[in-house]
Amino acid sequence: MDELIKKAAADLAAARNVVALTGAGISTESGIPPFRGKGGLWERFDPMEIAHIDAFMRDPARVWNLLVKEMKTIVDSASPNDGHKGLARLEARGILKTIITQNIDGLHQAAGNTDVIEFHGNFAWQRCMDCSRKYQTSQVDISEVPPRCSCGGILRPDAVFFGEIIPPEAMRRSRQAAADCDLMLVVGTSAVVQPAALMPVFAKEAGAKIVEINPEKTPLTGQISDYLIRGNAGEVMNRILQQLEK
Ligand SMILES: [Zn+2]
């Protein structure tokens, strides 16, 4: 692993335009459970029943009670871990330009990254379904659900439900960022879910290096990524930063 850490540090130092693609794996160390896979929320819930826009429109109070309240508790108390902080330090050093994330926890912004493209919106904010006013999720009073805007409209997460489209601007900017970068860091994601799965492919086709940081091999490994550094995001980012700062 030492050799790969050195290689990644050298590749990052030599790159002109670095983009990171992140997923659930970077946030598990912050206590945010993944939706998919082992221990994920979808082992306990049928997402089509409680995380589909139709289910929310039918009965917002039910979705708030079954899903949104629990997510609010988790996200309200979460803070960035060394994986997020490492990416923020890469931006501060002028190396990392943009993060494309599948996460909705807002932890990249909390860590200090300033250009974060969110495929699935941001759960750290709620928005009024009538007037679109936004409220910070942690400030929303949920003693009665669904919570309401001062205009009387129902508040919903500013995140993408199943059955809703990826925000077109996020899609457009991601494709551009992927096509323009010369190194893409893929962190904490197996990148099997669309549209995230396409981004390393676009980057590769445009000639970028793809460096993967994941605990296990993924479908990208050996196909799309140039190399995989096996490990948790926090530990690997710390070691890369140490090497860069030598
Ligand atoms: Zn409103």
Tab-separated table of C-alpha atoms and ligand atoms in Angstrom:
chain	number	residue	atom	x	y	z
A	1	MET	CA	0.000	0.000	0.000
A	2	ASP	CA	2.931	2.375	0.711
A	3	GLU	CA	3.918	2.387	-2.940
A	4	LEU	CA	0.371	3.163	-4.031
A	5	ILE	CA	0.113	6.021	-1.518
A	6	LYS	CA	3.315	7.526	-2.937
A	7	LYS	CA	2.052	7.043	-6.469
A	8	ALA	CA	-1.281	8.699	-5.662
A	9	ALA	CA	0.450	11.648	-3.983
A	10	ALA	CA	2.736	12.078	-6.999
A	11	ASP	CA	-0.164	11.785	-9.445
A	12	LEU	CA	-2.194	14.357	-7.484
A	13	ALA	CA	0.745	16.751	-7.301
A	14	ALA	CA	1.237	16.487	-11.071
A	15	ALA	CA	-2.433	16.872	-12.009
A	16	ARG	CA	-3.886	20.202	-13.105
A	17	ASN	CA	-7.578	19.510	-12.672
A	18	VAL	CA	-8.699	16.943	-10.113
A	19	VAL	CA	-12.302	15.914	-9.580
A	20	ALA	CA	-13.550	13.559	-6.852
A	21	LEU	CA	-16.551	11.284	-7.169
A	22	THR	CA	-17.826	10.191	-3.752
A	23	GLY	CA	-20.470	7.870	-2.400
A	24	ALA	CA	-21.869	6.363	0.778
A	25	GLY	CA	-18.544	4.774	1.747
A	26	ILE	CA	-16.994	8.134	2.602
A	27	SER	CA	-19.764	8.926	5.096
A	28	THR	CA	-20.075	5.624	6.957
A	29	GLU	CA	-17.189	6.721	9.222
A	30	SER	CA	-19.409	9.689	10.172
A	31	GLY	CA	-22.126	7.303	11.322
A	32	ILE	CA	-24.303	7.690	8.220
A	33	PRO	CA	-25.618	4.292	7.181
A	34	PRO	CA	-25.689	3.537	3.462
A	35	PHE	CA	-29.054	3.084	1.774
A	36	ARG	CA	-28.016	0.050	-0.230
A	37	GLY	CA	-26.154	-3.074	0.828
A	38	LYS	CA	-25.520	-4.685	4.169
A	39	GLY	CA	-26.782	-2.668	7.140
A	40	GLY	CA	-28.427	-0.237	4.726
A	41	LEU	CA	-31.772	1.453	5.283
A	42	TRP	CA	-33.255	-0.479	2.386
A	43	GLU	CA	-32.797	-3.728	4.275
A	44	ARG	CA	-35.453	-2.490	6.682
A	45	PHE	CA	-37.628	-0.438	4.362
A	46	ASP	CA	-38.970	-0.830	0.885
A	47	PRO	CA	-37.730	2.362	-0.771
A	48	MET	CA	-40.646	2.340	-3.206
A	49	GLU	CA	-43.013	2.453	-0.244
A	50	ILE	CA	-41.395	5.267	1.714
A	51	ALA	CA	-38.830	7.033	-0.429
A	52	HIS	CA	-40.791	7.410	-3.643
A	53	ILE	CA	-42.181	10.817	-4.496
A	54	ASP	CA	-45.635	9.266	-4.994
A	55	ALA	CA	-45.576	7.890	-1.428
A	56	PHE	CA	-44.600	11.329	-0.122
A	57	MET	CA	-47.328	13.097	-2.105
A	58	ARG	CA	-49.905	10.562	-0.941
A	59	ASP	CA	-49.051	10.836	2.741
A	60	PRO	CA	-46.256	13.249	3.715
A	61	ALA	CA	-46.783	12.674	7.457
A	62	ARG	CA	-46.213	8.944	7.050
A	63	VAL	CA	-42.967	9.400	5.116
A	64	TRP	CA	-41.828	11.994	7.660
A	65	ASN	CA	-42.549	9.553	10.497
A	66	LEU	CA	-41.026	6.463	8.902
A	67	LEU	CA	-38.020	7.887	7.136
A	68	VAL	CA	-37.356	11.601	7.278
A	69	LYS	CA	-37.344	11.953	11.083
A	70	GLU	CA	-34.798	9.177	11.421
A	71	MET	CA	-32.607	10.625	8.700
A	72	LYS	CA	-32.861	14.043	10.313
A	73	THR	CA	-31.608	12.595	13.608
A	74	ILE	CA	-28.686	10.928	11.847
A	75	VAL	CA	-27.709	13.883	9.646
A	76	ASP	CA	-28.183	16.516	12.391
A	77	SER	CA	-25.593	14.816	14.580
A	78	ALA	CA	-23.087	13.828	11.871
A	79	SER	CA	-19.850	15.672	11.302
A	80	PRO	CA	-17.165	15.338	8.613
A	81	ASN	CA	-14.575	12.571	9.074
A	82	ASP	CA	-10.980	12.405	7.877
A	83	GLY	CA	-12.147	11.363	4.399
A	84	HIS	CA	-14.172	14.571	3.946
A	85	LYS	CA	-11.477	16.645	5.644
A	86	GLY	CA	-8.804	15.156	3.385
A	87	LEU	CA	-10.719	16.247	0.284
A	88	ALA	CA	-11.154	19.714	1.803
A	89	ARG	CA	-7.393	19.886	2.399
A	90	LEU	CA	-6.807	18.882	-1.232
A	91	GLU	CA	-9.002	21.794	-2.314
A	92	ALA	CA	-7.220	24.171	0.064
A	93	ARG	CA	-3.894	23.115	-1.506
A	94	GLY	CA	-5.248	24.035	-4.939
A	95	ILE	CA	-5.270	20.423	-6.126
A	96	LEU	CA	-8.938	19.431	-6.023
A	97	LYS	CA	-11.426	21.538	-7.995
A	98	THR	CA	-14.809	19.847	-7.771
A	99	ILE	CA	-16.575	17.074	-5.883
A	100	ILE	CA	-19.394	15.123	-7.492
A	101	THR	CA	-21.277	13.307	-4.755
A	102	GLN	CA	-24.099	10.820	-4.522
A	103	ASN	CA	-24.481	11.646	-0.823
A	104	ILE	CA	-27.153	13.922	0.592
A	105	ASP	CA	-25.594	14.576	3.998
A	106	GLY	CA	-23.930	17.922	3.204
A	107	LEU	CA	-20.691	16.790	4.891
A	108	HIS	CA	-18.401	17.872	2.050
A	109	GLN	CA	-19.590	21.453	2.439
A	110	ALA	CA	-19.314	21.128	6.217
A	111	ALA	CA	-15.689	20.049	5.748
A	112	GLY	CA	-14.985	23.159	3.670
A	113	ASN	CA	-15.247	22.133	0.028
A	114	THR	CA	-16.735	24.955	-2.006
A	115	ASP	CA	-17.657	23.303	-5.302
A	116	VAL	CA	-19.851	20.284	-4.596
A	117	ILE	CA	-22.205	18.882	-7.237
A	118	GLU	CA	-25.000	16.866	-5.635
A	119	PHE	CA	-26.723	14.284	-7.824
A	120	HIS	CA	-29.305	13.545	-5.197
A	121	GLY	CA	-29.798	16.946	-3.631
A	122	ASN	CA	-29.042	17.796	-0.018
A	123	PHE	CA	-30.838	16.516	3.019
A	124	ALA	CA	-29.282	19.224	5.198
A	125	TRP	CA	-31.987	21.497	3.740
A	126	GLN	CA	-35.768	21.264	3.536
A	127	ARG	CA	-37.804	23.197	1.037
A	128	CYS	CA	-41.382	24.397	0.984
A	129	MET	CA	-43.479	22.631	-1.620
A	130	ASP	CA	-45.474	25.836	-2.213
A	131	CYS	CA	-43.024	28.750	-2.167
A	132	SER	CA	-39.654	26.885	-2.394
A	133	ARG	CA	-38.261	28.697	0.659
A	134	LYS	CA	-35.431	26.655	2.197
A	135	TYR	CA	-34.897	25.804	5.831
A	136	GLN	CA	-31.890	24.179	7.440
A	137	THR	CA	-32.998	20.681	8.434
A	138	SER	CA	-31.437	20.971	11.894
A	139	GLN	CA	-33.569	24.092	12.550
A	140	VAL	CA	-36.858	22.503	11.533
A	141	ASP	CA	-39.301	21.804	14.373
A	142	ILE	CA	-40.707	18.315	13.958
A	143	SER	CA	-42.970	18.206	17.001
A	144	GLU	CA	-45.739	18.047	14.417
A	145	VAL	CA	-45.333	16.342	11.058
A	146	PRO	CA	-45.228	17.188	8.326
A	147	PRO	CA	-43.482	20.421	9.350
A	148	ARG	CA	-44.686	23.511	7.557
A	149	CYS	CA	-43.277	26.688	6.066
A	150	SER	CA	-44.324	30.072	7.419
A	151	CYS	CA	-46.558	30.254	4.300
A	152	GLY	CA	-48.348	27.058	5.366
A	153	GLY	CA	-46.810	24.828	2.702
A	154	ILE	CA	-45.456	21.389	3.540
A	155	LEU	CA	-41.693	21.000	3.926
A	156	ARG	CA	-39.914	18.250	2.038
A	157	PRO	CA	-36.247	17.254	1.959
A	158	ASP	CA	-34.276	19.173	-0.655
A	159	ALA	CA	-33.097	15.765	-1.802
A	160	VAL	CA	-34.167	13.622	-4.719
A	161	PHE	CA	-36.840	11.010	-4.036
A	162	PHE	CA	-37.178	7.864	-6.108
A	163	GLY	CA	-39.333	8.722	-9.085
A	164	GLU	CA	-37.741	12.165	-9.432
A	165	ILE	CA	-35.117	13.148	-11.960
A	166	ILE	CA	-31.492	13.996	-11.208
A	167	PRO	CA	-31.314	17.808	-11.170
A	168	PRO	CA	-30.409	18.655	-14.802
A	169	GLU	CA	-27.855	21.280	-13.798
A	170	ALA	CA	-26.052	18.754	-11.563
A	171	MET	CA	-26.037	16.291	-14.440
A	172	ARG	CA	-24.728	18.845	-16.921
A	173	ARG	CA	-21.995	20.140	-14.609
A	174	SER	CA	-20.867	16.622	-13.654
A	175	ARG	CA	-20.437	15.530	-17.240
A	176	GLN	CA	-18.451	18.682	-17.905
A	177	ALA	CA	-16.278	18.223	-14.800
A	178	ALA	CA	-15.645	14.575	-15.674
A	179	ALA	CA	-14.710	15.432	-19.254
A	180	ASP	CA	-12.405	18.286	-18.184
A	181	CYS	CA	-10.451	16.626	-15.372
A	182	ASP	CA	-7.078	14.974	-15.774
A	183	LEU	CA	-7.413	12.902	-12.602
A	184	MET	CA	-10.542	11.538	-11.006
A	185	LEU	CA	-10.503	10.256	-7.433
A	186	VAL	CA	-13.270	7.735	-6.864
A	187	VAL	CA	-13.841	7.520	-3.114
A	188	GLY	CA	-16.208	5.280	-1.200
A	189	THR	CA	-18.365	4.209	-4.092
A	190	SER	CA	-18.626	1.153	-6.274
A	191	ALA	CA	-20.129	3.487	-8.877
A	192	VAL	CA	-22.665	0.965	-10.068
A	193	VAL	CA	-25.670	3.259	-9.785
A	194	GLN	CA	-26.427	5.600	-12.660
A	195	PRO	CA	-25.686	8.335	-13.419
A	196	ALA	CA	-22.625	8.296	-11.143
A	197	ALA	CA	-21.356	5.162	-12.867
A	198	LEU	CA	-20.891	7.095	-16.097
A	199	MET	CA	-18.628	9.778	-14.683
A	200	PRO	CA	-15.427	7.699	-14.398
A	201	VAL	CA	-16.125	6.422	-17.913
A	202	PHE	CA	-16.407	9.966	-19.305
A	203	ALA	CA	-13.230	10.946	-17.467
A	204	LYS	CA	-11.356	7.905	-18.745
A	205	GLU	CA	-12.491	8.500	-22.318
A	206	ALA	CA	-11.197	12.057	-22.063
A	207	GLY	CA	-7.799	10.722	-21.040
A	208	ALA	CA	-7.923	11.201	-17.258
A	209	LYS	CA	-6.290	8.949	-14.696
A	210	ILE	CA	-8.779	7.214	-12.431
A	211	VAL	CA	-7.610	6.544	-8.865
A	212	GLU	CA	-9.902	4.475	-6.718
A	213	ILE	CA	-10.044	4.478	-2.899
A	214	ASN	CA	-12.357	1.735	-1.679
A	215	PRO	CA	-12.233	-1.022	0.954
A	216	GLU	CA	-12.935	-3.699	-1.667
A	217	LYS	CA	-12.620	-4.207	-5.391
A	218	THR	CA	-15.477	-2.770	-7.449
A	219	PRO	CA	-16.635	-3.168	-11.054
A	220	LEU	CA	-14.336	-0.210	-11.853
A	221	THR	CA	-11.239	-1.981	-10.566
A	222	GLY	CA	-8.965	-3.145	-13.343
A	223	GLN	CA	-11.477	-1.976	-15.950
A	224	ILE	CA	-11.782	1.757	-15.558
A	225	SER	CA	-9.555	2.668	-12.636
A	226	ASP	CA	-5.787	2.823	-13.117
A	227	TYR	CA	-5.265	1.508	-9.592
A	228	LEU	CA	-7.155	0.821	-6.383
A	229	ILE	CA	-5.912	1.830	-2.953
A	230	ARG	CA	-7.730	-0.553	-0.657
A	231	GLY	CA	-8.834	0.948	2.613
A	232	ASN	CA	-11.248	3.283	4.345
A	233	ALA	CA	-11.444	6.808	2.972
A	234	GLY	CA	-10.291	8.486	6.200
A	235	GLU	CA	-7.135	6.464	6.678
A	236	VAL	CA	-6.127	6.508	3.014
A	237	MET	CA	-6.723	10.276	2.655
A	238	ASN	CA	-4.639	10.930	5.773
A	239	ARG	CA	-1.751	8.946	4.383
A	240	ILE	CA	-1.917	10.607	0.967
A	241	LEU	CA	-1.988	14.045	2.591
A	242	GLN	CA	0.960	13.141	4.825
A	243	GLN	CA	2.903	12.129	1.744
A	244	LEU	CA	1.915	15.292	-0.156
A	245	GLU	CA	2.878	17.517	2.748
A	246	LYS	CA	6.327	15.977	3.158
B	1	ZN	ZN	-43.641	28.315	1.829
